[in-house]
Amino acid sequence: MGMEKNISLGDYLYSPELLKRLDFGKSPAKFNPKITAANPGENWMIVRPLRRSDFDKGFLQLLAQLTTVGNVSKSEFNERFTQMQQSGGYYVTVIEDTRYSRIIGAATLTVEQKFIHNCSLRGRLEDVVVNDTYRGKQLGKLIVVTVSLLAQEVGCYKMSLDCKDKLVKFYETLGYTLEAGNSNAMNMRFEEPS
Amino acid sequence: MGMEKNISLGDYLYSPELLKRLDFGKSPAKFNPKITAANPGENWMIVRPLRRSDFDKGFLQLLAQLTTVGNVSKSEFNERFTQMQQSGGYYVTVIEDTRYSRIIGAATLTVEQKFIHNCSLRGRLEDVVVNDTYRGKQLGKLIVVTVSLLAQEVGCYKMSLDCKDKLVKFYETLGYTLEAGNSNAMNMRFEEPS
């Protein structure tokens, strides 16, 4: 399964060991200069799983740069964190600026269990955001490649994402494709998010 | 949460009670004649959650009409079923022809837990298939509308799907839309499914 739900994780959402195993040589992404999750290019930067303590390091404020978050209390955050940990399959990954103890980038891999393809696993990329004051450090590319390699590491047969037109080229450079005749993302909305 | 993982379910993947609450009047889908999950149009037909015993009722053989399934043993099926039940958020829904004890239709709602939008839930439609010898009974529409209403019932703020070009119009009649500038489904494949 590759889902690390039964081991002791401290306040990590998933095992930080998983990120150490990633081989950035497998990705078609070009980094210049070369950086990886283990060596993100600055000694004050770290790529790691989400921690409970990230509530106090601006994780939700960072997500609010992406979309509406609303007033999520610390107990609501902890409850959702616990639910994700118990369910398994949630790999929320962040970049911290350790100088200021602030979360400056995030992306989520979710892993769906299937019956098809020999009870396979399908990964999905969700909620990618990088603090826009940190442009030029390849952090968007870094966080997406990190969770994409993580999908392969935990055994997914494919990784999927939905994106806006303006981001298609970016994701193509990272190995994602619009498959001919089969690349429509449709939605039905039940209510406006508050 | 709306996830029914802690109640006694017998061999059901999720509570059959959930399907009884669905209001088909909420769906823009037009059925002619009118059918619902509770009254699927024939007295030998039933719409219900997946059961463990569906391994012996042709569930995997039906999925094989959609894509490759491979040789999944009964114990592998049961293991995946248990994992889905423990994780929560998996609503595999089937149509059975009770005359022959055969599964003739299936669709899956998966529910993803988020931090954004006040710790919201996002639904996804997966693995829709109807036995093609049962054409003309609106079963494709029935099973998709069933799990779409179920998404709303369990509290999702939206329901998403990826589909081929030729299916876009079908899903539009059920309330799904291609959102302008934001309807690209991209994939990265790590290995060929066996």
mmCIF file of C-alpha atoms in Angstrom:
data_model
loop_
_atom_site.group_PDB
_atom_site.id
_atom_site.type_symbol
_atom_site.label_atom_id
_atom_site.label_comp_id
_atom_site.label_asym_id
_atom_site.label_seq_id
_atom_site.Cartn_x
_atom_site.Cartn_y
_atom_site.Cartn_z
ATOM 1 C CA MET A 1 0.000 0.000 0.000
ATOM 2 C CA GLY A 2 2.754 2.479 0.767
ATOM 3 C CA MET A 3 0.452 4.294 3.159
ATOM 4 C CA GLU A 4 2.283 5.059 6.370
ATOM 5 C CA LYS A 5 -0.670 5.281 8.679
ATOM 6 C CA ASN A 6 0.286 2.868 11.416
ATOM 7 C CA ILE A 7 3.771 3.979 12.320
ATOM 8 C CA SER A 8 4.680 6.636 14.841
ATOM 9 C CA LEU A 9 4.902 9.943 13.035
ATOM 10 C CA GLY A 10 5.182 12.486 15.823
ATOM 11 C CA ASP A 11 3.393 15.535 14.484
ATOM 12 C CA TYR A 12 4.135 14.737 10.821
ATOM 13 C CA LEU A 13 1.238 13.911 8.505
ATOM 14 C CA TYR A 14 3.336 11.202 6.849
ATOM 15 C CA SER A 15 6.824 9.769 7.221
ATOM 16 C CA PRO A 16 9.585 12.278 6.348
ATOM 17 C CA GLU A 17 11.694 9.249 5.354
ATOM 18 C CA LEU A 18 9.653 8.970 2.157
ATOM 19 C CA LEU A 19 10.984 12.288 0.862
ATOM 20 C CA LYS A 20 14.597 11.162 1.337
ATOM 21 C CA ARG A 21 14.095 8.298 -1.102
ATOM 22 C CA LEU A 22 13.027 10.447 -4.069
ATOM 23 C CA ASP A 23 15.242 10.304 -7.153
ATOM 24 C CA PHE A 24 14.993 13.663 -8.911
ATOM 25 C CA GLY A 25 16.883 12.149 -11.853
ATOM 26 C CA LYS A 26 13.643 10.348 -12.760
ATOM 27 C CA SER A 27 11.805 13.604 -13.450
ATOM 28 C CA PRO A 28 11.901 15.281 -16.880
ATOM 29 C CA ALA A 29 11.864 18.659 -15.098
ATOM 30 C CA LYS A 30 14.928 20.842 -15.741
ATOM 31 C CA PHE A 31 16.237 22.667 -12.688
ATOM 32 C CA ASN A 32 18.804 25.420 -13.113
ATOM 33 C CA PRO A 33 20.564 25.451 -10.739
ATOM 34 C CA LYS A 34 19.906 21.858 -9.706
ATOM 35 C CA ILE A 35 17.830 21.522 -6.585
ATOM 36 C CA THR A 36 15.976 18.626 -4.943
ATOM 37 C CA ALA A 37 13.653 18.109 -1.997
ATOM 38 C CA ALA A 38 16.695 17.148 0.102
ATOM 39 C CA ASN A 39 18.714 20.135 -1.165
ATOM 40 C CA PRO A 40 16.259 22.886 -2.056
ATOM 41 C CA GLY A 41 18.944 25.461 -2.875
ATOM 42 C CA GLU A 42 19.091 27.520 0.313
ATOM 43 C CA ASN A 43 20.226 26.295 3.721
ATOM 44 C CA TRP A 44 17.266 28.081 5.332
ATOM 45 C CA MET A 45 14.747 26.103 3.303
ATOM 46 C CA ILE A 46 13.348 22.654 4.068
ATOM 47 C CA VAL A 47 10.896 20.447 2.148
ATOM 48 C CA ARG A 48 8.934 18.161 4.459
ATOM 49 C CA PRO A 49 5.521 16.677 5.297
ATOM 50 C CA LEU A 50 2.949 18.970 6.879
ATOM 51 C CA ARG A 51 3.175 19.100 10.687
ATOM 52 C CA ARG A 52 0.503 20.004 13.221
ATOM 53 C CA SER A 53 2.648 22.931 14.305
ATOM 54 C CA ASP A 54 2.346 24.415 10.804
ATOM 55 C CA PHE A 55 -0.954 25.903 11.907
ATOM 56 C CA ASP A 56 1.211 28.472 13.697
ATOM 57 C CA LYS A 57 3.624 28.839 10.772
ATOM 58 C CA GLY A 58 1.199 30.376 8.312
ATOM 59 C CA PHE A 59 0.128 27.254 6.419
ATOM 60 C CA LEU A 60 -3.498 28.341 6.128
ATOM 61 C CA GLN A 61 -2.490 31.905 5.283
ATOM 62 C CA LEU A 62 -0.430 30.491 2.421
ATOM 63 C CA LEU A 63 -3.409 28.465 1.152
ATOM 64 C CA ALA A 64 -5.430 31.679 1.230
ATOM 65 C CA GLN A 65 -3.157 32.967 -1.564
ATOM 66 C CA LEU A 66 -4.624 30.134 -3.667
ATOM 67 C CA THR A 67 -8.323 30.214 -2.788
ATOM 68 C CA THR A 68 -10.730 30.899 0.057
ATOM 69 C CA VAL A 69 -9.858 29.149 3.301
ATOM 70 C CA GLY A 70 -12.250 30.761 5.776
ATOM 71 C CA ASN A 71 -11.843 30.908 9.529
ATOM 72 C CA VAL A 72 -10.368 27.537 10.395
ATOM 73 C CA SER A 73 -9.597 27.309 14.128
ATOM 74 C CA LYS A 74 -6.653 25.416 15.547
ATOM 75 C CA SER A 75 -8.964 22.649 16.765
ATOM 76 C CA GLU A 76 -10.634 22.381 13.335
ATOM 77 C CA PHE A 77 -7.203 22.207 11.718
ATOM 78 C CA ASN A 78 -6.123 19.491 14.158
ATOM 79 C CA GLU A 79 -9.318 17.541 13.594
ATOM 80 C CA ARG A 80 -8.839 17.552 9.816
ATOM 81 C CA PHE A 81 -5.161 16.660 10.254
ATOM 82 C CA THR A 82 -6.146 13.663 12.413
ATOM 83 C CA GLN A 83 -8.806 12.565 9.920
ATOM 84 C CA MET A 84 -6.273 12.712 7.081
ATOM 85 C CA GLN A 85 -3.763 10.701 9.102
ATOM 86 C CA GLN A 86 -6.345 8.067 10.020
ATOM 87 C CA SER A 87 -7.651 7.769 6.461
ATOM 88 C CA GLY A 88 -4.185 7.488 4.945
ATOM 89 C CA GLY A 89 -3.388 8.577 1.415
ATOM 90 C CA TYR A 90 -2.902 12.280 2.224
ATOM 91 C CA TYR A 91 0.564 13.616 1.526
ATOM 92 C CA VAL A 92 0.405 17.340 2.179
ATOM 93 C CA THR A 93 3.945 18.584 1.585
ATOM 94 C CA VAL A 94 5.362 21.977 2.467
ATOM 95 C CA ILE A 95 8.417 24.190 2.096
ATOM 96 C CA GLU A 96 9.420 26.119 5.225
ATOM 97 C CA ASP A 97 11.591 29.212 5.458
ATOM 98 C CA THR A 98 13.286 28.232 8.722
ATOM 99 C CA ARG A 99 14.640 31.765 9.257
ATOM 100 C CA TYR A 100 11.146 33.008 9.951
ATOM 101 C CA SER A 101 9.355 29.710 10.719
ATOM 102 C CA ARG A 102 6.965 30.352 7.845
ATOM 103 C CA ILE A 103 5.454 27.948 5.331
ATOM 104 C CA ILE A 104 6.234 29.375 1.875
ATOM 105 C CA GLY A 105 5.121 26.570 -0.431
ATOM 106 C CA ALA A 106 2.729 23.625 -0.404
ATOM 107 C CA ALA A 107 1.298 20.888 -2.595
ATOM 108 C CA THR A 108 -0.793 17.838 -1.836
ATOM 109 C CA LEU A 109 -0.647 14.321 -3.223
ATOM 110 C CA THR A 110 -3.821 12.356 -2.560
ATOM 111 C CA VAL A 111 -3.820 8.631 -3.243
ATOM 112 C CA GLU A 112 -7.010 6.891 -4.341
ATOM 113 C CA GLN A 113 -7.406 3.143 -3.876
ATOM 114 C CA LYS A 114 -8.905 1.295 -6.819
ATOM 115 C CA PHE A 115 -10.062 -2.176 -7.834
ATOM 116 C CA ILE A 116 -9.036 -1.713 -11.489
ATOM 117 C CA HIS A 117 -5.494 -2.383 -12.732
ATOM 118 C CA ASN A 118 -4.893 -5.066 -10.077
ATOM 119 C CA CYS A 119 -6.186 -2.991 -7.168
ATOM 120 C CA SER A 120 -3.980 -0.078 -8.169
ATOM 121 C CA LEU A 121 -3.424 3.355 -6.667
ATOM 122 C CA ARG A 122 -4.018 6.645 -8.477
ATOM 123 C CA GLY A 123 -2.346 9.849 -7.371
ATOM 124 C CA ARG A 124 -3.722 13.360 -7.646
ATOM 125 C CA LEU A 125 -1.985 16.696 -7.365
ATOM 126 C CA GLU A 126 -3.988 19.231 -5.367
ATOM 127 C CA ASP A 127 -3.693 22.703 -3.888
ATOM 128 C CA VAL A 128 -0.309 23.842 -5.193
ATOM 129 C CA VAL A 129 0.785 27.239 -3.914
ATOM 130 C CA VAL A 130 4.029 29.144 -3.457
ATOM 131 C CA ASN A 131 4.329 32.469 -1.654
ATOM 132 C CA ASP A 132 4.782 34.950 -4.471
ATOM 133 C CA THR A 133 7.494 36.882 -2.645
ATOM 134 C CA TYR A 134 9.750 33.835 -3.230
ATOM 135 C CA ARG A 135 9.598 33.890 -7.031
ATOM 136 C CA GLY A 136 12.665 32.899 -9.035
ATOM 137 C CA LYS A 137 13.694 30.066 -6.725
ATOM 138 C CA GLN A 138 11.994 27.293 -8.767
ATOM 139 C CA LEU A 139 9.850 26.477 -5.752
ATOM 140 C CA GLY A 140 6.677 25.772 -7.745
ATOM 141 C CA LYS A 141 8.584 23.293 -9.846
ATOM 142 C CA LEU A 142 10.294 21.855 -6.763
ATOM 143 C CA ILE A 143 7.122 21.190 -4.792
ATOM 144 C CA VAL A 144 5.254 19.705 -7.775
ATOM 145 C CA VAL A 145 8.128 17.413 -8.756
ATOM 146 C CA THR A 146 8.483 16.356 -5.121
ATOM 147 C CA VAL A 147 4.890 15.159 -4.778
ATOM 148 C CA SER A 148 4.919 13.691 -8.305
ATOM 149 C CA LEU A 149 7.943 11.536 -7.457
ATOM 150 C CA LEU A 150 6.265 10.705 -4.156
ATOM 151 C CA ALA A 151 3.260 9.348 -6.072
ATOM 152 C CA GLN A 152 5.538 6.946 -7.895
ATOM 153 C CA GLU A 153 7.371 6.096 -4.659
ATOM 154 C CA VAL A 154 4.158 5.037 -2.895
ATOM 155 C CA GLY A 155 3.122 2.912 -5.890
ATOM 156 C CA CYS A 156 0.690 4.961 -7.985
ATOM 157 C CA TYR A 157 0.315 3.867 -11.616
ATOM 158 C CA LYS A 158 -0.467 7.446 -12.624
ATOM 159 C CA MET A 159 -0.671 10.943 -11.250
ATOM 160 C CA SER A 160 -3.388 13.347 -12.364
ATOM 161 C CA LEU A 161 -4.164 17.021 -12.023
ATOM 162 C CA ASP A 162 -6.712 19.573 -13.176
ATOM 163 C CA CYS A 163 -5.392 22.954 -14.223
ATOM 164 C CA LYS A 164 -6.081 26.268 -15.876
ATOM 165 C CA ASP A 165 -5.122 26.857 -19.514
ATOM 166 C CA LYS A 166 -2.245 29.132 -18.514
ATOM 167 C CA LEU A 167 -0.581 26.363 -16.488
ATOM 168 C CA VAL A 168 -0.665 23.606 -19.127
ATOM 169 C CA LYS A 169 2.783 24.437 -20.503
ATOM 170 C CA PHE A 170 4.319 24.516 -17.037
ATOM 171 C CA TYR A 171 3.002 21.057 -16.210
ATOM 172 C CA GLU A 172 4.097 19.721 -19.596
ATOM 173 C CA THR A 173 7.698 20.589 -18.715
ATOM 174 C CA LEU A 174 7.274 18.410 -15.604
ATOM 175 C CA GLY A 175 6.062 15.351 -17.526
ATOM 176 C CA TYR A 176 2.291 15.795 -17.484
ATOM 177 C CA THR A 177 0.354 15.501 -20.739
ATOM 178 C CA LEU A 178 -3.069 16.340 -22.125
ATOM 179 C CA GLU A 179 -4.027 12.921 -23.500
ATOM 180 C CA ALA A 180 -5.664 13.166 -26.938
ATOM 181 C CA GLY A 181 -9.439 12.982 -26.711
ATOM 182 C CA ASN A 182 -9.341 12.371 -22.982
ATOM 183 C CA SER A 183 -8.389 15.529 -21.141
ATOM 184 C CA ASN A 184 -11.659 17.105 -20.034
ATOM 185 C CA ALA A 185 -12.013 18.112 -16.396
ATOM 186 C CA MET A 186 -15.688 18.756 -15.592
ATOM 187 C CA ASN A 187 -17.251 19.995 -12.373
ATOM 188 C CA MET A 188 -20.594 20.326 -10.678
ATOM 189 C CA ARG A 189 -20.749 22.821 -7.822
ATOM 190 C CA PHE A 190 -23.274 22.331 -5.043
ATOM 191 C CA GLU A 191 -22.809 25.559 -3.153
ATOM 192 C CA GLU A 192 -20.485 28.508 -3.014
ATOM 193 C CA PRO A 193 -17.578 27.896 -0.667
ATOM 194 C CA SER A 194 -17.788 30.420 2.155
ATOM 195 C CA MET B 1 -17.876 14.479 7.878
ATOM 196 C CA GLY B 2 -20.659 12.343 6.451
ATOM 197 C CA MET B 3 -18.296 9.375 6.311
ATOM 198 C CA GLU B 4 -19.983 6.316 7.705
ATOM 199 C CA LYS B 5 -16.929 4.392 8.753
ATOM 200 C CA ASN B 6 -17.689 3.636 12.366
ATOM 201 C CA ILE B 7 -21.148 2.138 12.164
ATOM 202 C CA SER B 8 -21.974 -1.495 11.603
ATOM 203 C CA LEU B 9 -22.330 -2.074 7.888
ATOM 204 C CA GLY B 10 -22.516 -5.831 7.533
ATOM 205 C CA ASP B 11 -20.872 -6.518 4.201
ATOM 206 C CA TYR B 12 -21.780 -3.120 2.705
ATOM 207 C CA LEU B 13 -18.979 -0.699 1.830
ATOM 208 C CA TYR B 14 -21.091 2.200 3.124
ATOM 209 C CA SER B 15 -24.505 2.652 4.678
ATOM 210 C CA PRO B 16 -27.387 1.782 2.297
ATOM 211 C CA GLU B 17 -29.463 4.327 4.238
ATOM 212 C CA LEU B 18 -27.591 7.109 2.467
ATOM 213 C CA LEU B 19 -29.083 6.129 -0.890
ATOM 214 C CA LYS B 20 -32.619 6.320 0.480
ATOM 215 C CA ARG B 21 -32.172 10.004 1.301
ATOM 216 C CA LEU B 22 -31.319 11.127 -2.236
ATOM 217 C CA ASP B 23 -33.685 13.633 -3.845
ATOM 218 C CA PHE B 24 -33.629 13.051 -7.591
ATOM 219 C CA GLY B 25 -35.628 16.260 -8.026
ATOM 220 C CA LYS B 26 -32.391 18.152 -7.290
ATOM 221 C CA SER B 27 -30.685 16.800 -10.415
ATOM 222 C CA PRO B 28 -31.017 18.564 -13.786
ATOM 223 C CA ALA B 29 -30.978 15.110 -15.457
ATOM 224 C CA LYS B 30 -34.120 14.251 -17.404
ATOM 225 C CA PHE B 31 -35.305 10.670 -16.997
ATOM 226 C CA ASN B 32 -37.965 9.287 -19.321
ATOM 227 C CA PRO B 33 -39.600 7.312 -17.848
ATOM 228 C CA LYS B 34 -38.801 8.662 -14.391
ATOM 229 C CA ILE B 35 -36.549 6.421 -12.355
ATOM 230 C CA THR B 36 -34.541 6.888 -9.164
ATOM 231 C CA ALA B 37 -32.041 4.884 -7.115
ATOM 232 C CA ALA B 38 -34.939 3.688 -4.941
ATOM 233 C CA ASN B 39 -37.102 2.869 -7.978
ATOM 234 C CA PRO B 40 -34.777 2.016 -10.848
ATOM 235 C CA GLY B 41 -37.563 1.067 -13.266
ATOM 236 C CA GLU B 42 -37.598 -2.732 -13.013
ATOM 237 C CA ASN B 43 -38.508 -4.761 -9.941
ATOM 238 C CA TRP B 44 -35.500 -7.019 -10.556
ATOM 239 C CA MET B 45 -33.080 -4.158 -10.325
ATOM 240 C CA ILE B 46 -31.534 -2.671 -7.178
ATOM 241 C CA VAL B 47 -29.139 0.240 -6.674
ATOM 242 C CA ARG B 48 -26.996 -0.198 -3.575
ATOM 243 C CA PRO B 49 -23.499 0.110 -2.063
ATOM 244 C CA LEU B 50 -20.910 -2.462 -3.097
ATOM 245 C CA ARG B 51 -20.934 -5.600 -0.928
ATOM 246 C CA ARG B 52 -18.168 -8.101 -0.278
ATOM 247 C CA SER B 53 -20.329 -10.775 -1.881
ATOM 248 C CA ASP B 54 -20.238 -8.836 -5.164
ATOM 249 C CA PHE B 55 -16.935 -10.519 -5.883
ATOM 250 C CA ASP B 56 -19.076 -13.554 -6.749
ATOM 251 C CA LYS B 57 -21.633 -11.493 -8.656
ATOM 252 C CA GLY B 58 -19.394 -10.362 -11.487
ATOM 253 C CA PHE B 59 -18.336 -6.958 -10.155
ATOM 254 C CA LEU B 60 -14.751 -7.271 -11.398
ATOM 255 C CA GLN B 61 -15.908 -8.755 -14.713
ATOM 256 C CA LEU B 62 -18.074 -5.665 -15.169
ATOM 257 C CA LEU B 63 -15.111 -3.360 -14.440
ATOM 258 C CA ALA B 64 -13.186 -5.285 -17.096
ATOM 259 C CA GLN B 65 -15.631 -3.858 -19.669
ATOM 260 C CA LEU B 66 -14.205 -0.446 -18.724
ATOM 261 C CA THR B 67 -10.473 -1.108 -18.459
ATOM 262 C CA THR B 68 -7.936 -3.735 -17.454
ATOM 263 C CA VAL B 69 -8.575 -5.318 -14.069
ATOM 264 C CA GLY B 70 -6.093 -8.198 -14.012
ATOM 265 C CA ASN B 71 -6.325 -11.302 -11.886
ATOM 266 C CA VAL B 72 -7.659 -10.023 -8.577
ATOM 267 C CA SER B 73 -8.221 -12.901 -6.135
ATOM 268 C CA LYS B 74 -11.036 -12.986 -3.610
ATOM 269 C CA SER B 75 -8.591 -12.248 -0.802
ATOM 270 C CA GLU B 76 -7.102 -9.302 -2.707
ATOM 271 C CA PHE B 77 -10.612 -7.990 -3.354
ATOM 272 C CA ASN B 78 -11.485 -8.343 0.323
ATOM 273 C CA GLU B 79 -8.282 -6.656 1.391
ATOM 274 C CA ARG B 80 -8.944 -3.638 -0.839
ATOM 275 C CA PHE B 81 -12.571 -3.555 0.332
ATOM 276 C CA THR B 82 -11.399 -3.475 3.959
ATOM 277 C CA GLN B 83 -8.852 -0.752 3.223
ATOM 278 C CA MET B 84 -11.530 1.375 1.553
ATOM 279 C CA GLN B 85 -13.866 0.887 4.499
ATOM 280 C CA GLN B 86 -11.168 1.791 7.010
ATOM 281 C CA SER B 87 -10.053 4.852 5.070
ATOM 282 C CA GLY B 88 -13.581 6.139 4.582
ATOM 283 C CA GLY B 89 -14.599 8.295 1.659
ATOM 284 C CA TYR B 90 -15.131 5.433 -0.810
ATOM 285 C CA TYR B 91 -18.671 5.097 -2.117
ATOM 286 C CA VAL B 92 -18.571 2.353 -4.723
ATOM 287 C CA THR B 93 -22.171 1.997 -5.876
ATOM 288 C CA VAL B 94 -23.634 -0.778 -8.013
ATOM 289 C CA ILE B 95 -26.762 -1.877 -9.849
ATOM 290 C CA GLU B 96 -27.644 -5.550 -9.479
ATOM 291 C CA ASP B 97 -29.884 -7.655 -11.701
ATOM 292 C CA THR B 98 -31.376 -9.737 -8.893
ATOM 293 C CA ARG B 99 -32.805 -12.318 -11.328
ATOM 294 C CA TYR B 100 -29.297 -13.518 -12.100
ATOM 295 C CA SER B 101 -27.376 -12.115 -9.087
ATOM 296 C CA ARG B 102 -25.169 -10.131 -11.453
ATOM 297 C CA ILE B 103 -23.734 -6.630 -11.099
ATOM 298 C CA ILE B 104 -24.736 -4.740 -14.243
ATOM 299 C CA GLY B 105 -23.665 -1.188 -13.420
ATOM 300 C CA ALA B 106 -21.198 0.610 -11.175
ATOM 301 C CA ALA B 107 -19.813 4.036 -10.354
ATOM 302 C CA THR B 108 -17.605 5.310 -7.565
ATOM 303 C CA LEU B 109 -17.725 8.518 -5.566
ATOM 304 C CA THR B 110 -14.477 9.243 -3.763
ATOM 305 C CA VAL B 111 -14.410 12.013 -1.174
ATOM 306 C CA GLU B 112 -11.240 14.020 -0.603
ATOM 307 C CA GLN B 113 -10.713 15.894 2.658
ATOM 308 C CA LYS B 114 -9.324 19.400 2.312
ATOM 309 C CA PHE B 115 -8.145 22.309 4.424
ATOM 310 C CA ILE B 116 -9.362 24.941 1.938
ATOM 311 C CA HIS B 117 -12.949 26.244 1.915
ATOM 312 C CA ASN B 118 -13.329 25.709 5.684
ATOM 313 C CA CYS B 119 -11.956 22.159 5.677
ATOM 314 C CA SER B 120 -14.278 21.161 2.865
ATOM 315 C CA LEU B 121 -14.852 17.899 1.029
ATOM 316 C CA ARG B 122 -14.436 17.396 -2.716
ATOM 317 C CA GLY B 123 -16.137 14.557 -4.533
ATOM 318 C CA ARG B 124 -14.869 12.716 -7.589
ATOM 319 C CA LEU B 125 -16.664 10.455 -10.004
ATOM 320 C CA GLU B 126 -14.638 7.395 -10.956
ATOM 321 C CA ASP B 127 -14.949 4.136 -12.840
ATOM 322 C CA VAL B 128 -18.418 4.411 -14.359
ATOM 323 C CA VAL B 129 -19.525 1.325 -16.259
ATOM 324 C CA VAL B 130 -22.797 -0.263 -17.348
ATOM 325 C CA ASN B 131 -23.092 -3.701 -18.930
ATOM 326 C CA ASP B 132 -23.764 -2.933 -22.566
ATOM 327 C CA THR B 133 -26.407 -5.632 -22.891
ATOM 328 C CA TYR B 134 -28.618 -3.405 -20.676
ATOM 329 C CA ARG B 135 -28.676 -0.391 -22.996
ATOM 330 C CA GLY B 136 -31.809 1.738 -23.226
ATOM 331 C CA LYS B 137 -32.639 1.543 -19.528
ATOM 332 C CA GLN B 138 -30.990 4.870 -18.601
ATOM 333 C CA LEU B 139 -28.656 3.017 -16.269
ATOM 334 C CA GLY B 140 -25.581 5.106 -17.061
ATOM 335 C CA LYS B 141 -27.532 8.223 -16.219
ATOM 336 C CA LEU B 142 -29.038 6.563 -13.139
ATOM 337 C CA ILE B 143 -25.748 5.462 -11.594
ATOM 338 C CA VAL B 144 -23.996 8.795 -12.285
ATOM 339 C CA VAL B 145 -26.858 10.869 -10.882
ATOM 340 C CA THR B 146 -26.987 8.567 -7.847
ATOM 341 C CA VAL B 147 -23.357 9.113 -6.871
ATOM 342 C CA SER B 148 -23.523 12.817 -7.791
ATOM 343 C CA LEU B 149 -26.454 13.328 -5.394
ATOM 344 C CA LEU B 150 -24.580 11.232 -2.867
ATOM 345 C CA ALA B 151 -21.639 13.659 -3.070
ATOM 346 C CA GLN B 152 -23.948 16.496 -2.105
ATOM 347 C CA GLU B 153 -25.591 14.347 0.601
ATOM 348 C CA VAL B 154 -22.256 13.664 2.320
ATOM 349 C CA GLY B 155 -21.330 17.353 2.203
ATOM 350 C CA CYS B 156 -19.065 17.881 -0.813
ATOM 351 C CA TYR B 157 -18.860 21.448 -2.121
ATOM 352 C CA LYS B 158 -18.219 20.156 -5.624
ATOM 353 C CA MET B 159 -18.041 16.970 -7.649
ATOM 354 C CA SER B 160 -15.445 16.503 -10.381
ATOM 355 C CA LEU B 161 -14.758 14.061 -13.164
ATOM 356 C CA ASP B 162 -12.336 13.525 -16.014
ATOM 357 C CA CYS B 163 -13.799 12.306 -19.291
ATOM 358 C CA LYS B 164 -13.284 11.674 -22.959
ATOM 359 C CA ASP B 165 -14.462 14.213 -25.547
ATOM 360 C CA LYS B 166 -17.341 12.000 -26.637
ATOM 361 C CA LEU B 167 -18.818 11.974 -23.110
ATOM 362 C CA VAL B 168 -18.788 15.732 -22.465
ATOM 363 C CA LYS B 169 -22.345 16.255 -23.769
ATOM 364 C CA PHE B 170 -23.699 13.374 -21.703
ATOM 365 C CA TYR B 171 -22.239 14.798 -18.503
ATOM 366 C CA GLU B 172 -23.481 18.295 -19.382
ATOM 367 C CA THR B 173 -27.055 16.974 -19.368
ATOM 368 C CA LEU B 174 -26.406 15.791 -15.799
ATOM 369 C CA GLY B 175 -25.222 19.187 -14.547
ATOM 370 C CA TYR B 176 -21.466 18.994 -15.089
ATOM 371 C CA THR B 177 -19.685 21.827 -16.888
ATOM 372 C CA LEU B 178 -16.375 22.546 -18.546
ATOM 373 C CA GLU B 179 -15.394 25.712 -16.690
ATOM 374 C CA ALA B 180 -13.954 28.357 -19.015
ATOM 375 C CA GLY B 181 -10.156 28.393 -18.935
ATOM 376 C CA ASN B 182 -10.033 25.755 -16.220
ATOM 377 C CA SER B 183 -10.982 22.376 -17.614
ATOM 378 C CA ASN B 184 -7.703 20.631 -18.388
ATOM 379 C CA ALA B 185 -7.180 17.114 -17.061
ATOM 380 C CA MET B 186 -3.488 16.191 -17.285
ATOM 381 C CA ASN B 187 -1.786 12.904 -16.448
ATOM 382 C CA MET B 188 1.639 11.450 -15.891
ATOM 383 C CA ARG B 189 1.882 7.659 -16.190
ATOM 384 C CA PHE B 190 4.556 5.790 -14.290
ATOM 385 C CA GLU B 191 4.097 2.337 -15.734
ATOM 386 C CA GLU B 192 1.700 0.433 -17.901
ATOM 387 C CA PRO B 193 -1.077 -1.145 -15.870
ATOM 388 C CA SER B 194 -0.794 -4.904 -16.188
#
